[in-house]
Amino acid sequence: MSASEQPSAVVLLSGGLDSTTCLAEAAASGYRCYALSFDYGQRHTAELTAARRIASAAGVVEHKIVKIDFDGMGGSALTDASIDVPESPTEGIPSTYVPARNTLFLSVALGWAEVLGADAIYIGVNAVDYSGYPDCRPEFIEAFERMAALATKVGVEGHPIAVKTPLMHRTKAEIIARGHELGVDYSQTVTCYQADDDARACGVCDACRLRRSGFEAAGVPDPTRYQPDAPQS
C-alpha cells in the first residue's frame, strides 16, 4: 500500500505509558500517525520531553505541541501549584482531574484531523485501572464522536472521523503486556504527576501507583526511574 492509500490518524501523545501504547496500536493497525501533544501548564515538562523523544523514535509523520493555558484557570492539582497532588487513594474524582481537558484535547485533534484528511483520532483513555476522570469513560467518547460527526464538514458529508480507544477496557497489566508485545520501550515514558527535573517518578501519586502495580501484574520488569526517596515496591 502506498503512502497516499494508507489511512492516517491523529494520536494524542502525552509521553506517558498509555498514550505511547496507543501510538504503537495505531501504527500496528496500519495508520500513518500524526502525534499531538499539549503544553497546558502542567506541573512539569518531563512528559513533553518524553513525547518528543517517543514521537521521533516512532517515526511519526509530524508531531505538534499545542499550548493551552490551563494553568491560568487553575482548578486542578496538575495545573495549580497551590493544590497538593494526592499521595494516597482518595474517594470520588481526585483533585488531579483537569476540568474539560480531554474535551479540549479532542477538539484540537478533530480540527487537525479534518485538515489532514485523517480517518481517525486515537486517544489512550482507560476506564478500568484509572483515576475516575469523567472524560475517560466510554460514554464521553461516544458522545464526542457523535458531536464530531455534526460539527465537521467531513462528518456532514458522510465521512465522520472515528475516535478510537484501543485501551478503554484493558487493565493496566494488559496494556503493558500488549505494549511489550508491540515493542514499546517503557523506559522512555513518563507517567508521574510530580516527576522531578530529571524525569524521575515520585512513586506515590495515583499515576505512579497504577503504573507500578501494572508492571507487577504483567510480570514485566518496571523500567521506571524513581526519585531517591520514593517507596520501594
mmCIF file of C-alpha atoms in Angstrom:
data_model
loop_
_atom_site.group_PDB
_atom_site.id
_atom_site.type_symbol
_atom_site.label_atom_id
_atom_site.label_comp_id
_atom_site.label_asym_id
_atom_site.label_seq_id
_atom_site.Cartn_x
_atom_site.Cartn_y
_atom_site.Cartn_z
ATOM 1 C CA MET A 1 0.000 0.000 0.000
ATOM 2 C CA SER A 2 1.399 3.400 -0.995
ATOM 3 C CA ALA A 3 1.530 6.274 1.488
ATOM 4 C CA SER A 4 -1.284 8.002 -0.409
ATOM 5 C CA GLU A 5 -3.518 4.945 0.055
ATOM 6 C CA GLN A 6 -2.621 4.394 3.717
ATOM 7 C CA PRO A 7 -5.152 5.724 6.249
ATOM 8 C CA SER A 8 -3.993 8.469 8.604
ATOM 9 C CA ALA A 9 -4.657 9.079 12.275
ATOM 10 C CA VAL A 10 -4.001 11.851 14.774
ATOM 11 C CA VAL A 11 -2.722 10.286 18.008
ATOM 12 C CA LEU A 12 -2.871 12.165 21.308
ATOM 13 C CA LEU A 13 0.585 11.665 22.825
ATOM 14 C CA SER A 14 1.311 12.864 26.349
ATOM 15 C CA GLY A 15 4.571 10.959 26.712
ATOM 16 C CA GLY A 16 3.055 8.627 29.297
ATOM 17 C CA LEU A 17 2.598 4.873 29.302
ATOM 18 C CA ASP A 18 -0.961 4.744 27.941
ATOM 19 C CA SER A 19 -0.598 7.258 25.128
ATOM 20 C CA THR A 20 2.660 5.654 23.967
ATOM 21 C CA THR A 21 0.970 2.260 23.834
ATOM 22 C CA CYS A 22 -1.895 3.877 21.935
ATOM 23 C CA LEU A 23 0.556 5.249 19.360
ATOM 24 C CA ALA A 24 2.013 1.764 18.918
ATOM 25 C CA GLU A 25 -1.517 0.360 18.463
ATOM 26 C CA ALA A 26 -2.326 2.933 15.776
ATOM 27 C CA ALA A 27 0.880 2.164 13.900
ATOM 28 C CA ALA A 28 0.265 -1.585 14.209
ATOM 29 C CA SER A 29 -3.208 -1.061 12.730
ATOM 30 C CA GLY A 30 -1.661 0.406 9.601
ATOM 31 C CA TYR A 31 -2.164 4.138 10.153
ATOM 32 C CA ARG A 32 0.217 6.890 9.159
ATOM 33 C CA CYS A 33 0.491 8.614 12.524
ATOM 34 C CA TYR A 34 0.487 12.310 13.361
ATOM 35 C CA ALA A 35 1.253 12.900 17.046
ATOM 36 C CA LEU A 36 -0.383 15.706 19.025
ATOM 37 C CA SER A 37 0.805 16.821 22.460
ATOM 38 C CA PHE A 38 -0.220 19.695 24.717
ATOM 39 C CA ASP A 39 1.714 22.139 26.837
ATOM 40 C CA TYR A 40 -1.165 23.069 29.129
ATOM 41 C CA GLY A 41 0.628 24.445 32.167
ATOM 42 C CA GLN A 42 1.185 21.068 33.796
ATOM 43 C CA ARG A 43 3.459 20.836 36.845
ATOM 44 C CA HIS A 44 6.452 19.566 34.884
ATOM 45 C CA THR A 45 7.609 19.286 31.274
ATOM 46 C CA ALA A 46 9.168 15.826 31.618
ATOM 47 C CA GLU A 47 6.236 14.204 29.823
ATOM 48 C CA LEU A 48 6.511 16.626 26.904
ATOM 49 C CA THR A 49 10.222 15.914 26.605
ATOM 50 C CA ALA A 50 9.350 12.215 26.576
ATOM 51 C CA ALA A 51 6.649 12.812 23.948
ATOM 52 C CA ARG A 52 9.179 14.460 21.631
ATOM 53 C CA ARG A 53 11.564 11.548 22.081
ATOM 54 C CA ILE A 54 8.847 8.915 21.576
ATOM 55 C CA ALA A 55 7.369 10.609 18.501
ATOM 56 C CA SER A 56 10.797 10.828 16.912
ATOM 57 C CA ALA A 57 11.623 7.186 17.648
ATOM 58 C CA ALA A 58 8.233 6.077 16.298
ATOM 59 C CA GLY A 59 8.807 7.900 13.029
ATOM 60 C CA VAL A 60 5.517 9.799 13.060
ATOM 61 C CA VAL A 61 4.794 11.938 10.008
ATOM 62 C CA GLU A 62 4.569 15.085 12.152
ATOM 63 C CA HIS A 63 4.470 15.961 15.844
ATOM 64 C CA LYS A 64 2.705 19.105 17.026
ATOM 65 C CA ILE A 65 2.806 20.556 20.542
ATOM 66 C CA VAL A 66 -0.084 22.938 21.172
ATOM 67 C CA LYS A 67 -0.117 25.483 24.007
ATOM 68 C CA ILE A 68 -3.290 25.762 26.118
ATOM 69 C CA ASP A 69 -3.339 27.999 29.200
ATOM 70 C CA PHE A 70 -4.925 25.652 31.753
ATOM 71 C CA ASP A 71 -2.574 26.972 34.446
ATOM 72 C CA GLY A 72 -4.240 30.359 34.084
ATOM 73 C CA MET A 73 -7.577 28.800 35.049
ATOM 74 C CA GLY A 74 -6.425 26.556 37.909
ATOM 75 C CA GLY A 75 -8.874 24.101 39.428
ATOM 76 C CA SER A 76 -6.573 21.080 39.302
ATOM 77 C CA ALA A 77 -3.581 19.807 41.251
ATOM 78 C CA LEU A 78 -1.851 19.275 37.902
ATOM 79 C CA THR A 79 -2.050 22.949 36.914
ATOM 80 C CA ASP A 80 -2.285 24.834 40.214
ATOM 81 C CA ALA A 81 0.773 24.715 42.484
ATOM 82 C CA SER A 82 -1.365 25.696 45.489
ATOM 83 C CA ILE A 83 -3.250 22.354 45.290
ATOM 84 C CA ASP A 84 -1.318 19.335 46.534
ATOM 85 C CA VAL A 85 -1.123 16.188 44.419
ATOM 86 C CA PRO A 86 -2.771 13.373 46.451
ATOM 87 C CA GLU A 87 -0.242 10.784 47.595
ATOM 88 C CA SER A 88 -2.746 8.199 48.813
ATOM 89 C CA PRO A 89 -6.042 6.873 47.385
ATOM 90 C CA THR A 90 -8.993 9.263 47.649
ATOM 91 C CA GLU A 91 -12.753 8.925 47.341
ATOM 92 C CA GLY A 92 -14.518 10.276 44.251
ATOM 93 C CA ILE A 93 -12.915 12.226 41.432
ATOM 94 C CA PRO A 94 -9.423 13.283 42.593
ATOM 95 C CA SER A 95 -8.021 16.808 42.538
ATOM 96 C CA THR A 96 -5.726 15.791 39.654
ATOM 97 C CA TYR A 97 -8.753 15.946 37.336
ATOM 98 C CA VAL A 98 -8.249 18.832 34.890
ATOM 99 C CA PRO A 99 -11.665 20.345 34.007
ATOM 100 C CA ALA A 100 -12.697 19.565 30.405
ATOM 101 C CA ARG A 101 -9.150 18.570 29.433
ATOM 102 C CA ASN A 102 -9.987 15.707 27.087
ATOM 103 C CA THR A 103 -12.860 17.688 25.540
ATOM 104 C CA LEU A 104 -10.417 20.414 24.538
ATOM 105 C CA PHE A 105 -7.658 17.998 23.503
ATOM 106 C CA LEU A 106 -10.021 16.005 21.301
ATOM 107 C CA SER A 107 -11.452 19.192 19.785
ATOM 108 C CA VAL A 108 -7.985 20.325 18.690
ATOM 109 C CA ALA A 109 -7.260 16.816 17.403
ATOM 110 C CA LEU A 110 -10.540 16.867 15.486
ATOM 111 C CA GLY A 111 -9.645 20.125 13.761
ATOM 112 C CA TRP A 112 -6.193 18.874 12.766
ATOM 113 C CA ALA A 113 -7.598 15.516 11.642
ATOM 114 C CA GLU A 114 -10.068 17.267 9.341
ATOM 115 C CA VAL A 115 -7.337 19.467 7.866
ATOM 116 C CA LEU A 116 -5.153 16.398 7.263
ATOM 117 C CA GLY A 117 -7.959 14.325 5.826
ATOM 118 C CA ALA A 118 -7.294 11.790 8.577
ATOM 119 C CA ASP A 119 -9.644 8.878 9.152
ATOM 120 C CA ALA A 120 -9.290 8.579 12.907
ATOM 121 C CA ILE A 121 -8.195 10.056 16.207
ATOM 122 C CA TYR A 122 -6.528 7.766 18.736
ATOM 123 C CA ILE A 123 -6.669 8.531 22.452
ATOM 124 C CA GLY A 124 -5.320 6.321 25.248
ATOM 125 C CA VAL A 125 -8.168 6.732 27.726
ATOM 126 C CA ASN A 126 -8.976 3.834 30.022
ATOM 127 C CA ALA A 127 -11.991 3.058 32.224
ATOM 128 C CA VAL A 128 -10.613 0.047 34.128
ATOM 129 C CA ASP A 129 -7.406 0.944 36.002
ATOM 130 C CA TYR A 130 -7.876 4.715 36.058
ATOM 131 C CA SER A 131 -8.414 7.621 38.450
ATOM 132 C CA GLY A 132 -12.137 8.016 37.810
ATOM 133 C CA TYR A 133 -11.934 11.013 35.480
ATOM 134 C CA PRO A 134 -15.327 11.552 33.773
ATOM 135 C CA ASP A 135 -13.707 12.327 30.405
ATOM 136 C CA CYS A 136 -12.069 8.889 30.227
ATOM 137 C CA ARG A 137 -15.333 6.917 30.097
ATOM 138 C CA PRO A 138 -16.891 5.210 27.056
ATOM 139 C CA GLU A 139 -19.997 7.404 27.394
ATOM 140 C CA PHE A 140 -17.914 10.532 26.924
ATOM 141 C CA ILE A 141 -16.061 9.181 23.882
ATOM 142 C CA GLU A 142 -19.307 8.044 22.253
ATOM 143 C CA ALA A 143 -20.873 11.455 22.848
ATOM 144 C CA PHE A 144 -17.829 13.275 21.470
ATOM 145 C CA GLU A 145 -17.813 11.102 18.358
ATOM 146 C CA ARG A 146 -21.485 11.924 17.737
ATOM 147 C CA MET A 147 -20.782 15.615 18.210
ATOM 148 C CA ALA A 148 -17.775 15.420 15.862
ATOM 149 C CA ALA A 149 -19.962 13.993 13.106
ATOM 150 C CA LEU A 150 -22.254 17.027 13.454
ATOM 151 C CA ALA A 151 -19.542 19.654 13.871
ATOM 152 C CA THR A 152 -17.293 18.929 10.874
ATOM 153 C CA LYS A 153 -17.622 19.275 7.114
ATOM 154 C CA VAL A 154 -16.468 15.688 6.601
ATOM 155 C CA GLY A 155 -18.998 14.469 9.137
ATOM 156 C CA VAL A 156 -21.878 16.307 7.498
ATOM 157 C CA GLU A 157 -20.767 14.943 4.129
ATOM 158 C CA GLY A 158 -20.959 11.394 5.442
ATOM 159 C CA HIS A 159 -17.315 10.694 6.248
ATOM 160 C CA PRO A 160 -17.075 11.180 10.026
ATOM 161 C CA ILE A 161 -13.735 10.913 11.801
ATOM 162 C CA ALA A 162 -13.625 7.911 14.138
ATOM 163 C CA VAL A 163 -12.418 8.273 17.733
ATOM 164 C CA LYS A 164 -10.543 5.098 18.605
ATOM 165 C CA THR A 165 -9.818 4.000 22.183
ATOM 166 C CA PRO A 166 -7.938 0.669 21.996
ATOM 167 C CA LEU A 167 -7.053 0.718 25.715
ATOM 168 C CA MET A 168 -10.509 1.552 27.068
ATOM 169 C CA HIS A 169 -11.397 -1.849 28.525
ATOM 170 C CA ARG A 170 -7.924 -3.186 29.340
ATOM 171 C CA THR A 171 -6.329 -3.414 32.754
ATOM 172 C CA LYS A 172 -3.012 -1.661 33.218
ATOM 173 C CA ALA A 173 -1.312 -5.070 33.175
ATOM 174 C CA GLU A 174 -2.987 -5.906 29.862
ATOM 175 C CA ILE A 175 -1.929 -2.556 28.410
ATOM 176 C CA ILE A 176 1.681 -3.130 29.442
ATOM 177 C CA ALA A 177 1.680 -6.715 28.141
ATOM 178 C CA ARG A 178 0.314 -5.526 24.793
ATOM 179 C CA GLY A 179 2.837 -2.698 24.586
ATOM 180 C CA HIS A 180 5.631 -5.141 25.408
ATOM 181 C CA GLU A 181 4.362 -7.302 22.535
ATOM 182 C CA LEU A 182 4.447 -4.282 20.213
ATOM 183 C CA GLY A 183 7.986 -3.387 21.256
ATOM 184 C CA VAL A 184 7.178 -0.274 23.298
ATOM 185 C CA ASP A 185 10.177 0.939 25.288
ATOM 186 C CA TYR A 186 8.516 1.976 28.541
ATOM 187 C CA SER A 187 11.786 3.301 29.937
ATOM 188 C CA GLN A 188 11.251 6.299 27.637
ATOM 189 C CA THR A 189 7.826 7.131 29.073
ATOM 190 C CA VAL A 190 6.981 9.427 31.991
ATOM 191 C CA THR A 191 3.681 8.902 33.842
ATOM 192 C CA CYS A 192 4.228 10.593 37.223
ATOM 193 C CA TYR A 193 2.151 13.649 38.202
ATOM 194 C CA GLN A 194 5.102 15.171 40.043
ATOM 195 C CA ALA A 195 8.240 13.968 38.287
ATOM 196 C CA ASP A 196 11.423 15.845 39.171
ATOM 197 C CA ASP A 197 13.705 17.790 36.818
ATOM 198 C CA ASP A 198 15.446 14.538 35.870
ATOM 199 C CA ALA A 199 12.088 12.928 34.914
ATOM 200 C CA ARG A 200 12.246 10.590 37.909
ATOM 201 C CA ALA A 201 8.922 9.411 39.323
ATOM 202 C CA CYS A 202 7.695 10.119 42.855
ATOM 203 C CA GLY A 203 6.315 6.602 43.320
ATOM 204 C CA VAL A 204 3.365 7.754 45.458
ATOM 205 C CA CYS A 205 0.906 9.620 43.211
ATOM 206 C CA ASP A 206 -2.086 7.867 41.678
ATOM 207 C CA ALA A 207 -0.401 7.582 38.275
ATOM 208 C CA CYS A 208 2.708 6.004 39.815
ATOM 209 C CA ARG A 209 0.686 3.518 41.867
ATOM 210 C CA LEU A 210 -1.316 2.357 38.841
ATOM 211 C CA ARG A 211 1.820 2.118 36.698
ATOM 212 C CA ARG A 212 3.834 0.190 39.272
ATOM 213 C CA SER A 213 1.044 -2.297 40.044
ATOM 214 C CA GLY A 214 0.528 -2.782 36.303
ATOM 215 C CA PHE A 215 4.117 -3.844 35.740
ATOM 216 C CA GLU A 216 3.938 -6.179 38.720
ATOM 217 C CA ALA A 217 0.703 -7.799 37.498
ATOM 218 C CA ALA A 218 2.007 -8.094 33.935
ATOM 219 C CA GLY A 219 5.201 -9.779 35.105
ATOM 220 C CA VAL A 220 7.231 -7.246 33.126
ATOM 221 C CA PRO A 221 10.275 -5.578 34.740
ATOM 222 C CA ASP A 222 9.476 -1.992 35.730
ATOM 223 C CA PRO A 223 11.966 0.315 33.927
ATOM 224 C CA THR A 224 10.714 3.441 35.718
ATOM 225 C CA ARG A 225 13.384 5.659 37.257
ATOM 226 C CA TYR A 226 12.225 6.665 40.730
ATOM 227 C CA GLN A 227 13.322 9.544 42.952
ATOM 228 C CA PRO A 228 15.713 8.517 45.752
ATOM 229 C CA ASP A 229 13.075 8.879 48.482
ATOM 230 C CA ALA A 230 10.336 7.025 46.546
ATOM 231 C CA PRO A 231 8.981 3.943 48.341
ATOM 232 C CA GLN A 232 10.315 0.619 47.175
ATOM 233 C CA SER A 233 7.937 -1.879 45.581
#
